[in-house]
Amino acid sequence: MNPAPIKLVFTGPVGSGKTTALHQLSEITPVVTEQAMTVGATVNKTTTTVALDYGEVTLENGEKVLLFGTPGQRYYDYMCKIVAQGATGIMLLLNNDNADPQNDLAYFTELFADHAKRGAMVLGITHTEGARNNPLQRYHAWLSDRGYMLPVFAVDARNRDDVILMVEALAASLEY
Ligand SMILES: Nc1nc2c(ncn2[C@@H]2O[C@H](COP(=O)(O)OP(=O)(O)O)[C@@H](O)[C@H]2O)c(=O)[nH]1
Ligand SMILES: [Mg+2]
């Protein structure tokens, strides 16, 4: 029997770059479930993922990686849990320009506490060029306050190399 495929899940709040990151990585045209936002639409963002995003990428060794993106809006949390079931690793994207990224960090590390505790999670901080300039050390401090030690990177979800860096960091964490 083949081993279970590698499953990576992009999660995080609305507008943190989940759908964009998955598009950067996927070698198939991703399946996305975008709908007009019922709550929280902004000038920059009028649609949001309602069920999941799905893509695939093949590693150099021929292994296939399944990519999933969760919805960001909190009333879809039950969906997040379903989408992330059996995930090899969680890529938590946080928008540095959000009003309260510490709250987002607390929320998503709690939602995926099993992965966070096992070190099967990597943080990607997006929109670091924005006006709110939380340094990366602040995320490290917030994590260690909660007893987690996880890699944290400044990433631009539109940049494929940045997204690949997160995947590589996750792979490295899982090898220990
Ligand atoms: N300026 C900036 N824009 C980004 C960055 N990452 C993603 N975006 C943009 O942010 C918007 C929201 O991204 P999206 O992938 O839809 O977020 P999702 O709600 O998490 O799926 C898109 O217009 C992206 O192009 C970043 O690091 N900097
Ligand atoms: Mg999305």
Short mmCIF file of N, CA and C and ligand atoms in Angstrom, two decimals:
data_model
loop_
_atom_site.label_atom_id
_atom_site.label_comp_id
_atom_site.label_asym_id
_atom_site.label_seq_id
_atom_site.Cartn_x
_atom_site.Cartn_y
_atom_site.Cartn_z
N MET A 1 0.84 -1.20 0.00
CA MET A 1 0.00 0.00 0.00
C MET A 1 0.88 1.25 0.00
N ASN A 2 0.51 2.24 -0.77
CA ASN A 2 1.25 3.49 -0.78
C ASN A 2 1.07 4.21 0.56
N PRO A 3 2.12 4.92 1.02
CA PRO A 3 1.92 5.71 2.22
C PRO A 3 0.93 6.84 1.93
N ALA A 4 0.34 7.36 3.00
CA ALA A 4 -0.62 8.47 2.81
C ALA A 4 0.10 9.63 2.14
N PRO A 5 -0.57 10.34 1.21
CA PRO A 5 0.10 11.47 0.55
C PRO A 5 0.37 12.60 1.54
N ILE A 6 1.36 13.40 1.21
CA ILE A 6 1.66 14.58 2.03
C ILE A 6 0.54 15.59 1.82
N LYS A 7 0.07 16.14 2.90
CA LYS A 7 -1.03 17.11 2.82
C LYS A 7 -0.62 18.39 3.55
N LEU A 8 -0.57 19.49 2.81
CA LEU A 8 -0.22 20.78 3.41
C LEU A 8 -1.44 21.68 3.40
N VAL A 9 -1.64 22.37 4.50
CA VAL A 9 -2.82 23.22 4.63
C VAL A 9 -2.41 24.67 4.92
N PHE A 10 -2.89 25.57 4.08
CA PHE A 10 -2.70 27.01 4.31
C PHE A 10 -3.88 27.51 5.11
N THR A 11 -3.59 28.12 6.26
CA THR A 11 -4.68 28.69 7.04
C THR A 11 -4.30 30.09 7.51
N GLY A 12 -5.25 30.78 8.14
CA GLY A 12 -5.02 32.16 8.58
C GLY A 12 -6.26 32.99 8.31
N PRO A 13 -6.25 34.23 8.79
CA PRO A 13 -7.43 35.08 8.63
C PRO A 13 -7.67 35.51 7.18
N VAL A 14 -8.82 36.08 6.94
CA VAL A 14 -9.18 36.62 5.62
C VAL A 14 -8.11 37.62 5.17
N GLY A 15 -7.68 37.50 3.93
CA GLY A 15 -6.75 38.49 3.38
C GLY A 15 -5.30 38.28 3.78
N SER A 16 -4.98 37.10 4.33
CA SER A 16 -3.59 36.86 4.72
C SER A 16 -2.77 36.26 3.58
N GLY A 17 -3.43 35.88 2.48
CA GLY A 17 -2.69 35.39 1.31
C GLY A 17 -2.76 33.89 1.06
N LYS A 18 -3.71 33.21 1.68
CA LYS A 18 -3.81 31.75 1.55
C LYS A 18 -4.05 31.31 0.11
N THR A 19 -5.06 31.90 -0.52
CA THR A 19 -5.41 31.51 -1.89
C THR A 19 -4.24 31.86 -2.83
N THR A 20 -3.63 33.01 -2.63
CA THR A 20 -2.51 33.45 -3.46
C THR A 20 -1.33 32.50 -3.32
N ALA A 21 -0.99 32.11 -2.10
CA ALA A 21 0.14 31.21 -1.86
C ALA A 21 -0.09 29.85 -2.52
N LEU A 22 -1.29 29.36 -2.40
CA LEU A 22 -1.61 28.06 -2.99
C LEU A 22 -1.49 28.11 -4.52
N HIS A 23 -1.92 29.22 -5.10
CA HIS A 23 -1.78 29.41 -6.55
C HIS A 23 -0.32 29.40 -6.97
N GLN A 24 0.54 30.00 -6.15
CA GLN A 24 1.96 30.07 -6.48
C GLN A 24 2.59 28.69 -6.53
N LEU A 25 2.13 27.81 -5.67
CA LEU A 25 2.75 26.50 -5.50
C LEU A 25 2.17 25.44 -6.42
N SER A 26 0.90 25.56 -6.72
CA SER A 26 0.20 24.46 -7.40
C SER A 26 0.60 24.35 -8.86
N GLU A 27 0.78 23.10 -9.31
CA GLU A 27 1.08 22.86 -10.72
C GLU A 27 -0.19 22.57 -11.51
N ILE A 28 -1.29 22.35 -10.84
CA ILE A 28 -2.57 22.25 -11.53
C ILE A 28 -3.31 23.55 -11.29
N THR A 29 -4.27 23.84 -12.14
CA THR A 29 -5.09 25.03 -11.90
C THR A 29 -5.89 24.78 -10.62
N PRO A 30 -5.67 25.58 -9.59
CA PRO A 30 -6.34 25.27 -8.33
C PRO A 30 -7.86 25.33 -8.43
N VAL A 31 -8.48 24.51 -7.63
CA VAL A 31 -9.92 24.55 -7.48
C VAL A 31 -10.19 25.54 -6.35
N VAL A 32 -10.90 26.61 -6.63
CA VAL A 32 -11.15 27.58 -5.58
C VAL A 32 -12.65 27.77 -5.40
N THR A 33 -13.04 28.09 -4.21
CA THR A 33 -14.46 28.29 -3.91
C THR A 33 -14.63 29.70 -3.37
N GLU A 34 -14.46 30.68 -4.27
CA GLU A 34 -14.60 32.09 -3.89
C GLU A 34 -16.05 32.52 -4.05
N GLN A 35 -16.54 33.24 -3.09
CA GLN A 35 -17.89 33.79 -3.17
C GLN A 35 -17.84 35.24 -2.71
N ALA A 36 -18.82 36.02 -3.15
CA ALA A 36 -18.90 37.40 -2.65
C ALA A 36 -19.01 37.35 -1.14
N MET A 37 -18.28 38.26 -0.48
CA MET A 37 -18.28 38.27 0.97
C MET A 37 -19.58 38.83 1.51
N THR A 38 -20.17 38.13 2.45
CA THR A 38 -21.41 38.63 3.04
C THR A 38 -21.11 39.63 4.15
N VAL A 39 -20.00 39.42 4.84
CA VAL A 39 -19.60 40.28 5.96
C VAL A 39 -18.13 40.63 5.77
N GLY A 40 -17.76 41.88 6.01
CA GLY A 40 -16.35 42.24 6.06
C GLY A 40 -15.71 42.55 4.73
N ALA A 41 -16.51 42.81 3.68
CA ALA A 41 -15.93 43.18 2.40
C ALA A 41 -15.22 44.53 2.53
N THR A 42 -14.10 44.69 1.83
CA THR A 42 -13.37 45.96 1.85
C THR A 42 -13.14 46.40 0.42
N VAL A 43 -12.55 47.56 0.25
CA VAL A 43 -12.24 48.06 -1.09
C VAL A 43 -11.34 47.06 -1.82
N ASN A 44 -10.40 46.47 -1.05
CA ASN A 44 -9.41 45.58 -1.66
C ASN A 44 -9.88 44.15 -1.80
N LYS A 45 -10.90 43.79 -1.09
CA LYS A 45 -11.27 42.38 -1.06
C LYS A 45 -12.78 42.23 -0.95
N THR A 46 -13.37 41.69 -2.00
CA THR A 46 -14.83 41.57 -2.00
C THR A 46 -15.28 40.12 -2.05
N THR A 47 -14.33 39.20 -2.29
CA THR A 47 -14.69 37.79 -2.30
C THR A 47 -13.85 37.05 -1.26
N THR A 48 -14.31 35.88 -0.88
CA THR A 48 -13.56 35.08 0.09
C THR A 48 -13.80 33.60 -0.14
N THR A 49 -12.86 32.79 0.33
CA THR A 49 -12.98 31.34 0.21
C THR A 49 -14.06 30.85 1.15
N VAL A 50 -15.03 30.09 0.63
CA VAL A 50 -16.11 29.63 1.50
C VAL A 50 -15.96 28.17 1.93
N ALA A 51 -15.33 27.35 1.10
CA ALA A 51 -15.21 25.95 1.50
C ALA A 51 -13.74 25.59 1.61
N LEU A 52 -13.05 25.56 0.49
CA LEU A 52 -11.62 25.26 0.51
C LEU A 52 -11.02 25.63 -0.84
N ASP A 53 -9.70 25.74 -0.85
CA ASP A 53 -8.95 25.84 -2.10
C ASP A 53 -8.18 24.53 -2.20
N TYR A 54 -7.97 24.07 -3.43
CA TYR A 54 -7.25 22.81 -3.59
C TYR A 54 -6.26 22.91 -4.75
N GLY A 55 -5.05 22.42 -4.53
CA GLY A 55 -4.05 22.36 -5.58
C GLY A 55 -3.14 21.17 -5.36
N GLU A 56 -2.20 20.98 -6.27
CA GLU A 56 -1.26 19.86 -6.15
C GLU A 56 0.12 20.27 -6.64
N VAL A 57 1.14 19.68 -6.05
CA VAL A 57 2.50 19.90 -6.54
C VAL A 57 3.27 18.59 -6.37
N THR A 58 4.16 18.30 -7.32
CA THR A 58 4.95 17.07 -7.25
C THR A 58 6.38 17.42 -6.84
N LEU A 59 6.90 16.69 -5.87
CA LEU A 59 8.27 16.93 -5.41
C LEU A 59 9.27 16.31 -6.39
N GLU A 60 10.55 16.67 -6.23
CA GLU A 60 11.59 16.14 -7.12
C GLU A 60 11.65 14.62 -7.08
N ASN A 61 11.33 14.03 -5.94
CA ASN A 61 11.36 12.57 -5.82
C ASN A 61 10.08 11.91 -6.35
N GLY A 62 9.21 12.69 -6.96
CA GLY A 62 8.01 12.14 -7.56
C GLY A 62 6.81 12.07 -6.62
N GLU A 63 7.06 12.39 -5.35
CA GLU A 63 5.96 12.35 -4.40
C GLU A 63 4.98 13.50 -4.64
N LYS A 64 3.72 13.17 -4.57
CA LYS A 64 2.72 14.21 -4.78
C LYS A 64 2.31 14.84 -3.45
N VAL A 65 2.20 16.17 -3.48
CA VAL A 65 1.76 16.90 -2.28
C VAL A 65 0.39 17.51 -2.56
N LEU A 66 -0.55 17.25 -1.68
CA LEU A 66 -1.88 17.84 -1.82
C LEU A 66 -1.90 19.15 -1.04
N LEU A 67 -2.38 20.19 -1.68
CA LEU A 67 -2.40 21.53 -1.06
C LEU A 67 -3.84 21.94 -0.78
N PHE A 68 -4.10 22.35 0.42
CA PHE A 68 -5.44 22.82 0.77
C PHE A 68 -5.35 24.22 1.38
N GLY A 69 -6.33 25.05 1.09
CA GLY A 69 -6.45 26.35 1.74
C GLY A 69 -7.78 26.38 2.46
N THR A 70 -7.77 26.90 3.68
CA THR A 70 -9.03 26.95 4.45
C THR A 70 -9.74 28.28 4.20
N PRO A 71 -11.02 28.34 4.52
CA PRO A 71 -11.68 29.65 4.51
C PRO A 71 -11.13 30.47 5.67
N GLY A 72 -11.19 31.79 5.57
CA GLY A 72 -10.62 32.62 6.62
C GLY A 72 -11.66 33.11 7.61
N GLN A 73 -12.90 33.21 7.16
CA GLN A 73 -13.91 33.79 8.05
C GLN A 73 -14.27 32.81 9.14
N ARG A 74 -14.40 33.32 10.35
CA ARG A 74 -14.45 32.43 11.51
C ARG A 74 -15.70 31.58 11.58
N TYR A 75 -16.79 32.05 10.96
CA TYR A 75 -17.97 31.18 11.05
C TYR A 75 -17.84 29.97 10.14
N TYR A 76 -16.71 29.87 9.42
CA TYR A 76 -16.44 28.64 8.66
C TYR A 76 -15.43 27.74 9.37
N ASP A 77 -15.24 27.93 10.65
CA ASP A 77 -14.23 27.16 11.38
C ASP A 77 -14.42 25.66 11.30
N TYR A 78 -15.66 25.24 11.29
CA TYR A 78 -15.90 23.79 11.19
C TYR A 78 -15.27 23.28 9.89
N MET A 79 -15.28 24.13 8.86
CA MET A 79 -14.67 23.78 7.57
C MET A 79 -13.15 23.66 7.71
N CYS A 80 -12.57 24.60 8.46
CA CYS A 80 -11.12 24.57 8.71
C CYS A 80 -10.72 23.24 9.28
N LYS A 81 -11.45 22.78 10.26
CA LYS A 81 -11.13 21.53 10.94
C LYS A 81 -11.26 20.36 9.96
N ILE A 82 -12.28 20.38 9.14
CA ILE A 82 -12.49 19.29 8.19
C ILE A 82 -11.36 19.29 7.16
N VAL A 83 -11.06 20.47 6.62
CA VAL A 83 -10.03 20.59 5.60
C VAL A 83 -8.67 20.14 6.14
N ALA A 84 -8.40 20.43 7.42
CA ALA A 84 -7.07 20.17 7.97
C ALA A 84 -6.92 18.76 8.55
N GLN A 85 -7.99 17.98 8.50
CA GLN A 85 -7.91 16.63 9.07
C GLN A 85 -6.77 15.82 8.44
N GLY A 86 -5.92 15.27 9.27
CA GLY A 86 -4.83 14.43 8.78
C GLY A 86 -3.73 15.19 8.07
N ALA A 87 -3.68 16.52 8.26
CA ALA A 87 -2.66 17.32 7.57
C ALA A 87 -1.26 16.96 8.06
N THR A 88 -0.34 16.87 7.14
CA THR A 88 1.07 16.66 7.48
C THR A 88 1.60 17.91 8.17
N GLY A 89 1.23 19.06 7.63
CA GLY A 89 1.71 20.31 8.20
C GLY A 89 0.77 21.46 7.90
N ILE A 90 0.84 22.47 8.77
CA ILE A 90 -0.01 23.66 8.64
C ILE A 90 0.88 24.86 8.35
N MET A 91 0.53 25.60 7.32
CA MET A 91 1.22 26.85 7.01
C MET A 91 0.28 27.97 7.48
N LEU A 92 0.64 28.61 8.57
CA LEU A 92 -0.21 29.67 9.12
C LEU A 92 0.25 31.01 8.56
N LEU A 93 -0.61 31.63 7.76
CA LEU A 93 -0.30 32.96 7.21
C LEU A 93 -1.00 34.02 8.05
N LEU A 94 -0.24 35.01 8.48
CA LEU A 94 -0.79 36.11 9.27
C LEU A 94 -0.48 37.41 8.56
N ASN A 95 -1.49 38.27 8.47
CA ASN A 95 -1.33 39.56 7.81
C ASN A 95 -0.80 40.56 8.83
N ASN A 96 0.44 40.98 8.63
CA ASN A 96 1.10 41.89 9.57
C ASN A 96 0.37 43.24 9.65
N ASP A 97 -0.42 43.51 8.64
CA ASP A 97 -1.12 44.79 8.57
C ASP A 97 -2.52 44.72 9.20
N ASN A 98 -2.90 43.54 9.73
CA ASN A 98 -4.18 43.44 10.43
C ASN A 98 -4.13 44.22 11.74
N ALA A 99 -5.30 44.58 12.23
CA ALA A 99 -5.36 45.39 13.45
C ALA A 99 -4.72 44.66 14.64
N ASP A 100 -4.94 43.35 14.72
CA ASP A 100 -4.49 42.62 15.90
C ASP A 100 -3.92 41.24 15.52
N PRO A 101 -2.74 41.21 14.91
CA PRO A 101 -2.19 39.92 14.50
C PRO A 101 -1.90 38.98 15.67
N GLN A 102 -1.70 39.54 16.86
CA GLN A 102 -1.47 38.68 18.03
C GLN A 102 -2.71 37.83 18.31
N ASN A 103 -3.87 38.48 18.16
CA ASN A 103 -5.12 37.77 18.35
C ASN A 103 -5.29 36.66 17.29
N ASP A 104 -4.91 36.98 16.05
CA ASP A 104 -4.98 35.97 14.98
C ASP A 104 -4.06 34.80 15.30
N LEU A 105 -2.87 35.11 15.77
CA LEU A 105 -1.90 34.06 16.11
C LEU A 105 -2.45 33.17 17.22
N ALA A 106 -3.00 33.80 18.26
CA ALA A 106 -3.56 33.04 19.39
C ALA A 106 -4.68 32.13 18.89
N TYR A 107 -5.51 32.72 18.05
CA TYR A 107 -6.68 32.00 17.57
C TYR A 107 -6.31 30.76 16.75
N PHE A 108 -5.41 30.94 15.79
CA PHE A 108 -5.10 29.83 14.88
C PHE A 108 -4.16 28.79 15.50
N THR A 109 -3.30 29.21 16.43
CA THR A 109 -2.47 28.20 17.10
C THR A 109 -3.35 27.36 18.03
N GLU A 110 -4.40 27.97 18.54
CA GLU A 110 -5.36 27.23 19.39
C GLU A 110 -6.18 26.25 18.53
N LEU A 111 -6.67 26.77 17.40
CA LEU A 111 -7.49 25.93 16.50
C LEU A 111 -6.70 24.71 16.02
N PHE A 112 -5.41 24.90 15.78
CA PHE A 112 -4.56 23.80 15.30
C PHE A 112 -3.48 23.48 16.33
N ALA A 113 -3.90 23.40 17.59
CA ALA A 113 -2.94 23.21 18.69
C ALA A 113 -2.16 21.90 18.56
N ASP A 114 -2.80 20.86 18.06
CA ASP A 114 -2.10 19.57 17.92
C ASP A 114 -0.89 19.73 17.02
N HIS A 115 -1.10 20.39 15.89
CA HIS A 115 0.00 20.60 14.95
C HIS A 115 1.05 21.55 15.54
N ALA A 116 0.58 22.60 16.18
CA ALA A 116 1.51 23.59 16.75
C ALA A 116 2.41 22.93 17.80
N LYS A 117 1.83 22.08 18.63
CA LYS A 117 2.59 21.42 19.70
C LYS A 117 3.63 20.46 19.13
N ARG A 118 3.26 19.80 18.04
CA ARG A 118 4.17 18.81 17.42
C ARG A 118 5.22 19.48 16.54
N GLY A 119 5.14 20.79 16.39
CA GLY A 119 6.08 21.46 15.50
C GLY A 119 5.74 21.26 14.03
N ALA A 120 4.50 20.86 13.75
CA ALA A 120 4.08 20.65 12.36
C ALA A 120 3.40 21.91 11.82
N MET A 121 3.99 23.06 12.13
CA MET A 121 3.41 24.34 11.71
C MET A 121 4.54 25.34 11.45
N VAL A 122 4.35 26.13 10.41
CA VAL A 122 5.28 27.21 10.10
C VAL A 122 4.47 28.48 9.94
N LEU A 123 4.99 29.62 10.42
CA LEU A 123 4.29 30.89 10.26
C LEU A 123 4.89 31.71 9.13
N GLY A 124 4.03 32.24 8.30
CA GLY A 124 4.44 33.17 7.25
C GLY A 124 3.75 34.50 7.51
N ILE A 125 4.53 35.54 7.72
CA ILE A 125 3.96 36.86 8.00
C ILE A 125 3.93 37.64 6.70
N THR A 126 2.72 37.96 6.23
CA THR A 126 2.56 38.66 4.95
C THR A 126 2.33 40.16 5.18
N HIS A 127 2.35 40.90 4.09
CA HIS A 127 2.10 42.35 4.13
C HIS A 127 3.06 43.07 5.09
N THR A 128 4.29 42.61 5.14
CA THR A 128 5.24 43.24 6.07
C THR A 128 5.68 44.62 5.58
N GLU A 129 5.35 44.93 4.32
CA GLU A 129 5.70 46.25 3.80
C GLU A 129 4.62 47.27 4.19
N GLY A 130 3.58 46.81 4.88
CA GLY A 130 2.46 47.69 5.24
C GLY A 130 2.81 48.65 6.36
N ALA A 131 1.82 49.43 6.75
CA ALA A 131 2.05 50.51 7.71
C ALA A 131 2.32 50.01 9.13
N ARG A 132 1.68 48.90 9.49
CA ARG A 132 1.87 48.38 10.86
C ARG A 132 3.11 47.51 10.87
N ASN A 133 4.08 48.00 11.59
CA ASN A 133 5.39 47.36 11.45
C ASN A 133 5.73 46.48 12.65
N ASN A 134 5.00 45.38 12.80
CA ASN A 134 5.34 44.44 13.87
C ASN A 134 6.59 43.67 13.48
N PRO A 135 7.65 43.80 14.24
CA PRO A 135 8.85 43.03 13.88
C PRO A 135 8.62 41.53 14.13
N LEU A 136 9.36 40.69 13.39
CA LEU A 136 9.18 39.24 13.52
C LEU A 136 9.41 38.76 14.94
N GLN A 137 10.33 39.43 15.67
CA GLN A 137 10.62 39.02 17.05
C GLN A 137 9.35 39.02 17.90
N ARG A 138 8.43 39.91 17.56
CA ARG A 138 7.20 39.99 18.33
C ARG A 138 6.39 38.68 18.19
N TYR A 139 6.41 38.12 16.98
CA TYR A 139 5.70 36.86 16.77
C TYR A 139 6.37 35.72 17.54
N HIS A 140 7.71 35.75 17.55
CA HIS A 140 8.44 34.74 18.32
C HIS A 140 8.07 34.84 19.79
N ALA A 141 7.97 36.09 20.30
CA ALA A 141 7.64 36.30 21.71
C ALA A 141 6.22 35.79 22.00
N TRP A 142 5.27 36.11 21.11
CA TRP A 142 3.89 35.66 21.30
C TRP A 142 3.81 34.14 21.29
N LEU A 143 4.61 33.52 20.41
CA LEU A 143 4.62 32.05 20.35
C LEU A 143 5.20 31.47 21.64
N SER A 144 6.32 32.02 22.08
CA SER A 144 6.96 31.42 23.26
C SER A 144 6.11 31.65 24.51
N ASP A 145 5.33 32.76 24.55
CA ASP A 145 4.37 32.96 25.65
C ASP A 145 3.38 31.81 25.72
N ARG A 146 3.11 31.20 24.59
CA ARG A 146 2.14 30.08 24.52
C ARG A 146 2.83 28.73 24.52
N GLY A 147 4.14 28.75 24.69
CA GLY A 147 4.89 27.50 24.79
C GLY A 147 5.20 26.84 23.45
N TYR A 148 5.13 27.61 22.36
CA TYR A 148 5.43 27.05 21.04
C TYR A 148 6.76 27.56 20.53
N MET A 149 7.47 26.71 19.84
CA MET A 149 8.68 27.15 19.15
C MET A 149 8.53 26.75 17.68
N LEU A 150 8.20 27.73 16.86
CA LEU A 150 7.91 27.44 15.45
C LEU A 150 8.66 28.43 14.57
N PRO A 151 9.05 27.99 13.37
CA PRO A 151 9.72 28.92 12.45
C PRO A 151 8.77 30.05 12.02
N VAL A 152 9.32 31.24 11.90
CA VAL A 152 8.55 32.41 11.46
C VAL A 152 9.31 33.09 10.32
N PHE A 153 8.63 33.34 9.21
CA PHE A 153 9.26 34.01 8.07
C PHE A 153 8.42 35.20 7.62
N ALA A 154 9.08 36.22 7.15
CA ALA A 154 8.38 37.29 6.44
C ALA A 154 8.23 36.79 5.01
N VAL A 155 7.00 36.70 4.52
CA VAL A 155 6.77 36.22 3.16
C VAL A 155 5.82 37.15 2.41
N ASP A 156 5.96 37.15 1.13
CA ASP A 156 4.95 37.76 0.27
C ASP A 156 4.29 36.59 -0.45
N ALA A 157 3.00 36.40 -0.21
CA ALA A 157 2.30 35.23 -0.76
C ALA A 157 2.31 35.24 -2.28
N ARG A 158 2.60 36.39 -2.88
CA ARG A 158 2.63 36.49 -4.35
C ARG A 158 3.96 36.01 -4.91
N ASN A 159 4.91 35.75 -4.02
CA ASN A 159 6.26 35.38 -4.42
C ASN A 159 6.47 33.88 -4.20
N ARG A 160 6.61 33.13 -5.29
CA ARG A 160 6.69 31.67 -5.21
C ARG A 160 7.87 31.21 -4.34
N ASP A 161 9.02 31.88 -4.47
CA ASP A 161 10.19 31.48 -3.68
C ASP A 161 9.92 31.60 -2.18
N ASP A 162 9.19 32.64 -1.80
CA ASP A 162 8.85 32.82 -0.38
C ASP A 162 7.99 31.66 0.12
N VAL A 163 7.05 31.26 -0.73
CA VAL A 163 6.14 30.17 -0.33
C VAL A 163 6.91 28.86 -0.23
N ILE A 164 7.82 28.64 -1.19
CA ILE A 164 8.63 27.42 -1.17
C ILE A 164 9.51 27.38 0.08
N LEU A 165 10.03 28.51 0.48
CA LEU A 165 10.84 28.58 1.70
C LEU A 165 10.05 28.05 2.91
N MET A 166 8.80 28.43 2.99
CA MET A 166 7.96 27.95 4.10
C MET A 166 7.79 26.44 4.05
N VAL A 167 7.58 25.91 2.84
CA VAL A 167 7.39 24.46 2.70
C VAL A 167 8.67 23.73 3.12
N GLU A 168 9.80 24.27 2.70
CA GLU A 168 11.08 23.63 3.04
C GLU A 168 11.32 23.66 4.55
N ALA A 169 10.96 24.77 5.18
CA ALA A 169 11.14 24.88 6.63
C ALA A 169 10.26 23.86 7.35
N LEU A 170 9.06 23.69 6.83
CA LEU A 170 8.15 22.71 7.43
C LEU A 170 8.71 21.31 7.28
N ALA A 171 9.19 21.00 6.08
CA ALA A 171 9.77 19.67 5.83
C ALA A 171 10.93 19.44 6.79
N ALA A 172 11.77 20.45 6.98
CA ALA A 172 12.92 20.32 7.87
C ALA A 172 12.46 20.10 9.31
N SER A 173 11.43 20.84 9.75
CA SER A 173 10.93 20.67 11.12
C SER A 173 10.41 19.26 11.35
N LEU A 174 9.78 18.70 10.32
CA LEU A 174 9.14 17.40 10.48
C LEU A 174 10.15 16.26 10.50
N GLU A 175 11.36 16.53 10.03
CA GLU A 175 12.36 15.48 9.99
C GLU A 175 12.95 15.17 11.36
N TYR A 176 12.78 16.10 12.31
CA TYR A 176 13.36 15.85 13.64
C TYR A 176 12.42 15.01 14.49
N1 LIG B 1 0.99 43.87 -0.43
C1 LIG B 1 0.91 42.57 -0.26
N2 LIG B 1 -0.14 41.92 -0.76
C2 LIG B 1 -0.24 40.59 -0.57
C3 LIG B 1 0.73 39.87 0.15
N3 LIG B 1 0.35 38.58 0.20
C4 LIG B 1 -0.84 38.52 -0.46
N4 LIG B 1 -1.20 39.72 -0.93
C5 LIG B 1 -2.44 40.14 -1.60
O1 LIG B 1 -3.47 40.14 -0.61
C6 LIG B 1 -4.75 39.90 -1.19
C7 LIG B 1 -5.49 38.81 -0.43
O2 LIG B 1 -4.91 37.55 -0.70
P1 LIG B 1 -5.76 36.19 -0.73
O3 LIG B 1 -4.81 35.15 -1.21
O4 LIG B 1 -7.05 36.35 -1.43
O5 LIG B 1 -6.05 36.00 0.84
P2 LIG B 1 -6.89 34.86 1.58
O6 LIG B 1 -8.15 35.52 2.02
O7 LIG B 1 -6.02 34.49 2.75
O8 LIG B 1 -7.08 33.72 0.63
C8 LIG B 1 -4.46 39.54 -2.65
O9 LIG B 1 -4.75 40.69 -3.42
C9 LIG B 1 -2.98 39.23 -2.66
O10 LIG B 1 -2.38 39.50 -3.92
C10 LIG B 1 1.86 40.60 0.69
O11 LIG B 1 2.78 40.07 1.36
N5 LIG B 1 1.90 41.94 0.44
MG MG B 2 -8.89 32.74 0.03
#
